PDB file of C-alpha atoms in Angstrom:
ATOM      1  CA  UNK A 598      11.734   5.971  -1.532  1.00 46.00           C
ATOM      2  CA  UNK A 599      12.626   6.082  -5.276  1.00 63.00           C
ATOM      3  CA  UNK A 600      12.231   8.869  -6.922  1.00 75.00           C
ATOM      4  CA  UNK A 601      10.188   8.743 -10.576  1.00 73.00           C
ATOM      5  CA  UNK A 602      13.212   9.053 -12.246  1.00 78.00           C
ATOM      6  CA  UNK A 603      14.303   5.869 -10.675  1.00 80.00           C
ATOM      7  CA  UNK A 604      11.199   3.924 -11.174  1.00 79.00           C
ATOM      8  CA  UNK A 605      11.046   4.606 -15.210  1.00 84.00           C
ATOM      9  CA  UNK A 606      14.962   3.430 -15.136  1.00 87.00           C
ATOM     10  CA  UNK A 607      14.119   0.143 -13.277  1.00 84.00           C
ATOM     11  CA  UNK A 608      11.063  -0.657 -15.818  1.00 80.00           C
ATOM     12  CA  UNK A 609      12.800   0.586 -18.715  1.00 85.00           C
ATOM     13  CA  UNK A 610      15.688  -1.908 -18.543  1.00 88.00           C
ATOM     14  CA  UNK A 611      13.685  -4.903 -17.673  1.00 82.00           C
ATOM     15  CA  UNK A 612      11.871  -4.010 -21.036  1.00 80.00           C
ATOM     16  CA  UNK A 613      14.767  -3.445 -22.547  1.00 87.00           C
ATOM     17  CA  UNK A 614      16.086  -7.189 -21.205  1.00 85.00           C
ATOM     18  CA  UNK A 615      13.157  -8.547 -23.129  1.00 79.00           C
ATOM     19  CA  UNK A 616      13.782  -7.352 -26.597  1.00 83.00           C
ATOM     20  CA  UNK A 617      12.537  -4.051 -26.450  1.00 82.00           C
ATOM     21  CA  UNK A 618      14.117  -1.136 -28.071  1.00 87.00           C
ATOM     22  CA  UNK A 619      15.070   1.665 -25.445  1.00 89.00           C
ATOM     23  CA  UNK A 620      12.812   4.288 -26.716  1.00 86.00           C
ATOM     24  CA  UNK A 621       9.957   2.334 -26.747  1.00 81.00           C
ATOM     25  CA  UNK A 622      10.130   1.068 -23.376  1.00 84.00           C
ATOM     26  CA  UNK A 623      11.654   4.691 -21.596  1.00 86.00           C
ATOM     27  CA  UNK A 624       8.019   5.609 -23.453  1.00 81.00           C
ATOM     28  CA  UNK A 625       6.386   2.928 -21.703  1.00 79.00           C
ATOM     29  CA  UNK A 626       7.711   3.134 -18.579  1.00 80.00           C
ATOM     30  CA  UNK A 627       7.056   6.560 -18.198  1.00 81.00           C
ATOM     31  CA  UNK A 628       3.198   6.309 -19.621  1.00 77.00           C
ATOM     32  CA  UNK A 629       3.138   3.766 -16.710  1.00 74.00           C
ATOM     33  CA  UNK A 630       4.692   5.059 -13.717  1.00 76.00           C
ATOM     34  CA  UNK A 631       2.483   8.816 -14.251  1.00 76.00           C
ATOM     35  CA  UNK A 632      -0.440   6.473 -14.978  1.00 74.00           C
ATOM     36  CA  UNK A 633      -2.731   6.120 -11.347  1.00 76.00           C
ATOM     37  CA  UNK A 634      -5.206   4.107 -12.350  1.00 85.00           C
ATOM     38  CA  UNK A 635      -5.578   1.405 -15.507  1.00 88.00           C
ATOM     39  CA  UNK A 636      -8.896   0.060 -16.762  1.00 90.00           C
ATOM     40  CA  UNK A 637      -8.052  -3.805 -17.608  1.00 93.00           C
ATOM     41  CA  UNK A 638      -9.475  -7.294 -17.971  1.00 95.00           C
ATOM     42  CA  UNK A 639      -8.116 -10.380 -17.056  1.00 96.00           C
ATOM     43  CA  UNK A 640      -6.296 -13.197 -19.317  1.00 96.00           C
ATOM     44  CA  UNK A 641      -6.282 -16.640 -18.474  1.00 95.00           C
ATOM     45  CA  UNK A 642     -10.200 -17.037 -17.699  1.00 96.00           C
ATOM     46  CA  UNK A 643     -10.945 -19.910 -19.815  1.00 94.00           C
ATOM     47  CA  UNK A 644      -7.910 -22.181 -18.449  1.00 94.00           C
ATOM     48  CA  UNK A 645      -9.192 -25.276 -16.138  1.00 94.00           C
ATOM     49  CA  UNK A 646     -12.097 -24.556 -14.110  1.00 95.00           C
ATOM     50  CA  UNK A 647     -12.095 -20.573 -14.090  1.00 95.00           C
ATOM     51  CA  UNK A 648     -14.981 -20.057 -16.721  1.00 94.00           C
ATOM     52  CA  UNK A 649     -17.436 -21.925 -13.381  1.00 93.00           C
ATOM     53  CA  UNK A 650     -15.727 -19.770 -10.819  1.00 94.00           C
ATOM     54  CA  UNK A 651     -16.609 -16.789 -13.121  1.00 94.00           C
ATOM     55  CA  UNK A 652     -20.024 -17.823 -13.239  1.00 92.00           C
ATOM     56  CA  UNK A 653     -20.307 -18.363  -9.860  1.00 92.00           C
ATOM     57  CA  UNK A 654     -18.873 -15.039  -9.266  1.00 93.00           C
ATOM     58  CA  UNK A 655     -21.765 -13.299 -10.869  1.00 91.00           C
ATOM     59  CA  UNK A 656     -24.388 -14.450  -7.802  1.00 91.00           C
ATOM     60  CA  UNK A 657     -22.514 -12.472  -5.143  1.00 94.00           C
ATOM     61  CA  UNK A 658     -22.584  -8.657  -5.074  1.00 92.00           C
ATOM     62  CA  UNK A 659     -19.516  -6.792  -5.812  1.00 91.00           C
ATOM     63  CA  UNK A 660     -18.936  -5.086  -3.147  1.00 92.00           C
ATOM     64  CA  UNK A 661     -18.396  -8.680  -1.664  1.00 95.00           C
ATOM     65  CA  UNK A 662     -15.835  -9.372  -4.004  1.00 96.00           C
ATOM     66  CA  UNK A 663     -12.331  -8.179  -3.768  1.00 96.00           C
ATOM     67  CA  UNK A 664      -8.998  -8.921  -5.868  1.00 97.00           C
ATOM     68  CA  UNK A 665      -5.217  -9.569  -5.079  1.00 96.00           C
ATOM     69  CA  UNK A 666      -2.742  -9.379  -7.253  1.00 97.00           C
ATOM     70  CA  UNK A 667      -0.217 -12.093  -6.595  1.00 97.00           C
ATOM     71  CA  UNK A 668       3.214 -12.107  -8.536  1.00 96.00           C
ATOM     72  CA  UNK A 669       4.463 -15.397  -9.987  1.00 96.00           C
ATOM     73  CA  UNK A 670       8.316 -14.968 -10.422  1.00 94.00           C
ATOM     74  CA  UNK A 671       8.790 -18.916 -10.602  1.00 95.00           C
ATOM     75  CA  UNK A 672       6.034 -18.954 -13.602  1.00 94.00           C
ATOM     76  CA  UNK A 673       7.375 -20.986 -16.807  1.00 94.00           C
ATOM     77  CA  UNK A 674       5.020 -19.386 -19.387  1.00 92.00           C
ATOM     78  CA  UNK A 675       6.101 -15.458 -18.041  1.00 92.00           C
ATOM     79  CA  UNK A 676       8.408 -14.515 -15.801  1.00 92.00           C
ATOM     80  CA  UNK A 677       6.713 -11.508 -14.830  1.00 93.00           C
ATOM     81  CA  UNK A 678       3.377 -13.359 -14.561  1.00 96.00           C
ATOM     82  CA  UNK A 679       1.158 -11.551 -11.913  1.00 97.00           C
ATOM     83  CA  UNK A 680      -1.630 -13.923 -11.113  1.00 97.00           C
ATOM     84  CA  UNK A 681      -5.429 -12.527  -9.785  1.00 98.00           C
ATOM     85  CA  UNK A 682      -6.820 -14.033  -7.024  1.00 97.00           C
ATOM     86  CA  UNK A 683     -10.611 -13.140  -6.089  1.00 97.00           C
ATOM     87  CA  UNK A 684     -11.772 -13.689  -3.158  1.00 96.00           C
ATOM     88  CA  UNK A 685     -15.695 -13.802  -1.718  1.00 96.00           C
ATOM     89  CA  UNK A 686     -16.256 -11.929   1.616  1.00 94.00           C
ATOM     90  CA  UNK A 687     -16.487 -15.184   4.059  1.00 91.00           C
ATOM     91  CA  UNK A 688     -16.264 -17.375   1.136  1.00 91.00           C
ATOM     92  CA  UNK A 689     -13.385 -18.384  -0.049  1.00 92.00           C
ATOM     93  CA  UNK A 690     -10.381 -17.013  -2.934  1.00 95.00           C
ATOM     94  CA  UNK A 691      -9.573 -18.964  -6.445  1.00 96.00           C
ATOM     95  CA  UNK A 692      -7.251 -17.888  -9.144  1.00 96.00           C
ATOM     96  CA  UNK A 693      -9.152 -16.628 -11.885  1.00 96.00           C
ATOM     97  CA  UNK A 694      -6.579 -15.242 -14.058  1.00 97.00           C
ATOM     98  CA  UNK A 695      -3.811 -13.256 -14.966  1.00 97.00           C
ATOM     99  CA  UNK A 696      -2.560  -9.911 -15.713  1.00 96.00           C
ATOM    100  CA  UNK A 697      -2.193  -9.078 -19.710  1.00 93.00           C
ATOM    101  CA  UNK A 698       1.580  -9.824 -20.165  1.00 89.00           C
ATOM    102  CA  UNK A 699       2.340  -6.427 -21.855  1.00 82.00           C
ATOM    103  CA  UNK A 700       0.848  -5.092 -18.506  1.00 87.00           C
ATOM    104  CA  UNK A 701       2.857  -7.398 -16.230  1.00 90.00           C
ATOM    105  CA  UNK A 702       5.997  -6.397 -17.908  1.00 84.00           C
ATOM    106  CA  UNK A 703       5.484  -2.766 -16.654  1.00 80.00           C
ATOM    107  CA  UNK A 704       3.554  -4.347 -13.084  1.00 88.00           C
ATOM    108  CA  UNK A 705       6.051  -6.893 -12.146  1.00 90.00           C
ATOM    109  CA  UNK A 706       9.047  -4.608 -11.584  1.00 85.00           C
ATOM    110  CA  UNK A 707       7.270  -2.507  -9.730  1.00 84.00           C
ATOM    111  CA  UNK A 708       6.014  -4.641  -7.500  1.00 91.00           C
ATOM    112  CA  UNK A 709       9.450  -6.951  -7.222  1.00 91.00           C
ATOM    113  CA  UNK A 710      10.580  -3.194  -5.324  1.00 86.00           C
ATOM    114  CA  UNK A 711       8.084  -3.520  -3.223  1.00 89.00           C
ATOM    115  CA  UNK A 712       5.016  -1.293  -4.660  1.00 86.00           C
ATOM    116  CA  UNK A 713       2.008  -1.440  -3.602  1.00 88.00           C
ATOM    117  CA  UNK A 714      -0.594  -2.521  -6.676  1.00 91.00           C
ATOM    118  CA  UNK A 715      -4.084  -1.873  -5.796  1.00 93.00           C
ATOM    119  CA  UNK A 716      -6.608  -4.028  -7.792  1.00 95.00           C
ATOM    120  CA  UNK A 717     -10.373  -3.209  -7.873  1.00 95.00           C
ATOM    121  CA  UNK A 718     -13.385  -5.491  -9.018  1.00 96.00           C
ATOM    122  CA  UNK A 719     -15.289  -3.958 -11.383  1.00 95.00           C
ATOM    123  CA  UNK A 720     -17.723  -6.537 -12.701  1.00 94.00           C
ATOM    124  CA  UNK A 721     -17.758 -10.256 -14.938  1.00 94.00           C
ATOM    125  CA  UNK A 722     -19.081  -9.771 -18.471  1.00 92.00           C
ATOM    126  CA  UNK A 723     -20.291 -12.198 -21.111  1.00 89.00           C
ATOM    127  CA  UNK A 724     -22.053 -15.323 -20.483  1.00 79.00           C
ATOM    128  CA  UNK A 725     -25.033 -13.647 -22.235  1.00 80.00           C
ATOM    129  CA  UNK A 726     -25.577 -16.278 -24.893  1.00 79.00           C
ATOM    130  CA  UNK A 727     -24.714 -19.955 -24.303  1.00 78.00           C
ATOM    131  CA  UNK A 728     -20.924 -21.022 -25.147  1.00 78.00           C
ATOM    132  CA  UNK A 729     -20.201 -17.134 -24.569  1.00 85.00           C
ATOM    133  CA  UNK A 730     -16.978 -16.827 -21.952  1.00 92.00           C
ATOM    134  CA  UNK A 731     -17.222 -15.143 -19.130  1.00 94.00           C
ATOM    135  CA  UNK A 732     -14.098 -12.899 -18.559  1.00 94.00           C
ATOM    136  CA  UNK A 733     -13.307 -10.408 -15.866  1.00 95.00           C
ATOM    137  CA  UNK A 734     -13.265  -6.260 -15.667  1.00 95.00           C
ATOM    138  CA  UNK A 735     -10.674  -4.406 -12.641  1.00 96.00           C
ATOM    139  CA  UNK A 736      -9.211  -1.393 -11.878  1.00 95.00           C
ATOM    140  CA  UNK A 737      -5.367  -1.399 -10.703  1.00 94.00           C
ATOM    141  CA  UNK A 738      -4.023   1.298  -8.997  1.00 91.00           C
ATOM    142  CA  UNK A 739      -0.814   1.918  -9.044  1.00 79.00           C
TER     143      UNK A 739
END
């Protein structure tokens, strides 16, 4: 097992690798590896046909609902794209997002060594006045 030490090294140079100064991303990476749990929102929702899944989402009850966070290494937009996949109890699973790319940076590493990344459904918001966007509240555990 690595020790925290460790962990902060490994996310601090793949910061570092994408342009960020070392202070700034030893700060980071260390905010993020004594960080449990982060309060966060997908991005993505209003690509192809995830505003409807959204929507549909809203019907079912959340404790039906769970998330998986699926990392995209082969992704052309972000290489440390970490897609979320929610899936209906005895329904059926779409892609209704992504992780925030600032939060991927720190996420992707960590999960690359093999961590563990807990994601909770929290609830979908908007949608309260017509042409509003739905978009999508979780919990990730880290």
């Amino acid at each position: 097992m690595k020790t925290t030490h460790s962990k902060v090294m490994t996310i601090a140079n793949k910061l570092v690798k994408q342009g960020q100064n070392r202070a700034n991303a030893m700060v980071k990476a260390w905010a993020l590896v004594k960080m449990q749990i982060i309060e966060t929102k997908a991005t993505g929702v209003t690509y192809g046909k995830r505003q409807k899944a959204l929507e549909h989402l809203k019907r079912y009850n959340n404790a039906d609902i769970t998330l998986c966070l699926k990392r995209e290494k082969d992704n052309t937009h972000d290489s440390n794209a970490i897609a979320v996949i929610a899936t209906v109890k005895n329904k059926g699973s779409y892609c209704i997002g992504y992780i925030p790319r600032i939060l991927a940076t720190f996420l992707a590493p960590l999960i690359d060594s093999g961590k563990i990344i807990q994601s909770i459904f929290k609830e979908v918001r908007g949608g309260y006045e017509p042409y509003m966007n739905y978009g999508i509240a979780m919990q990730i555990i880290v």
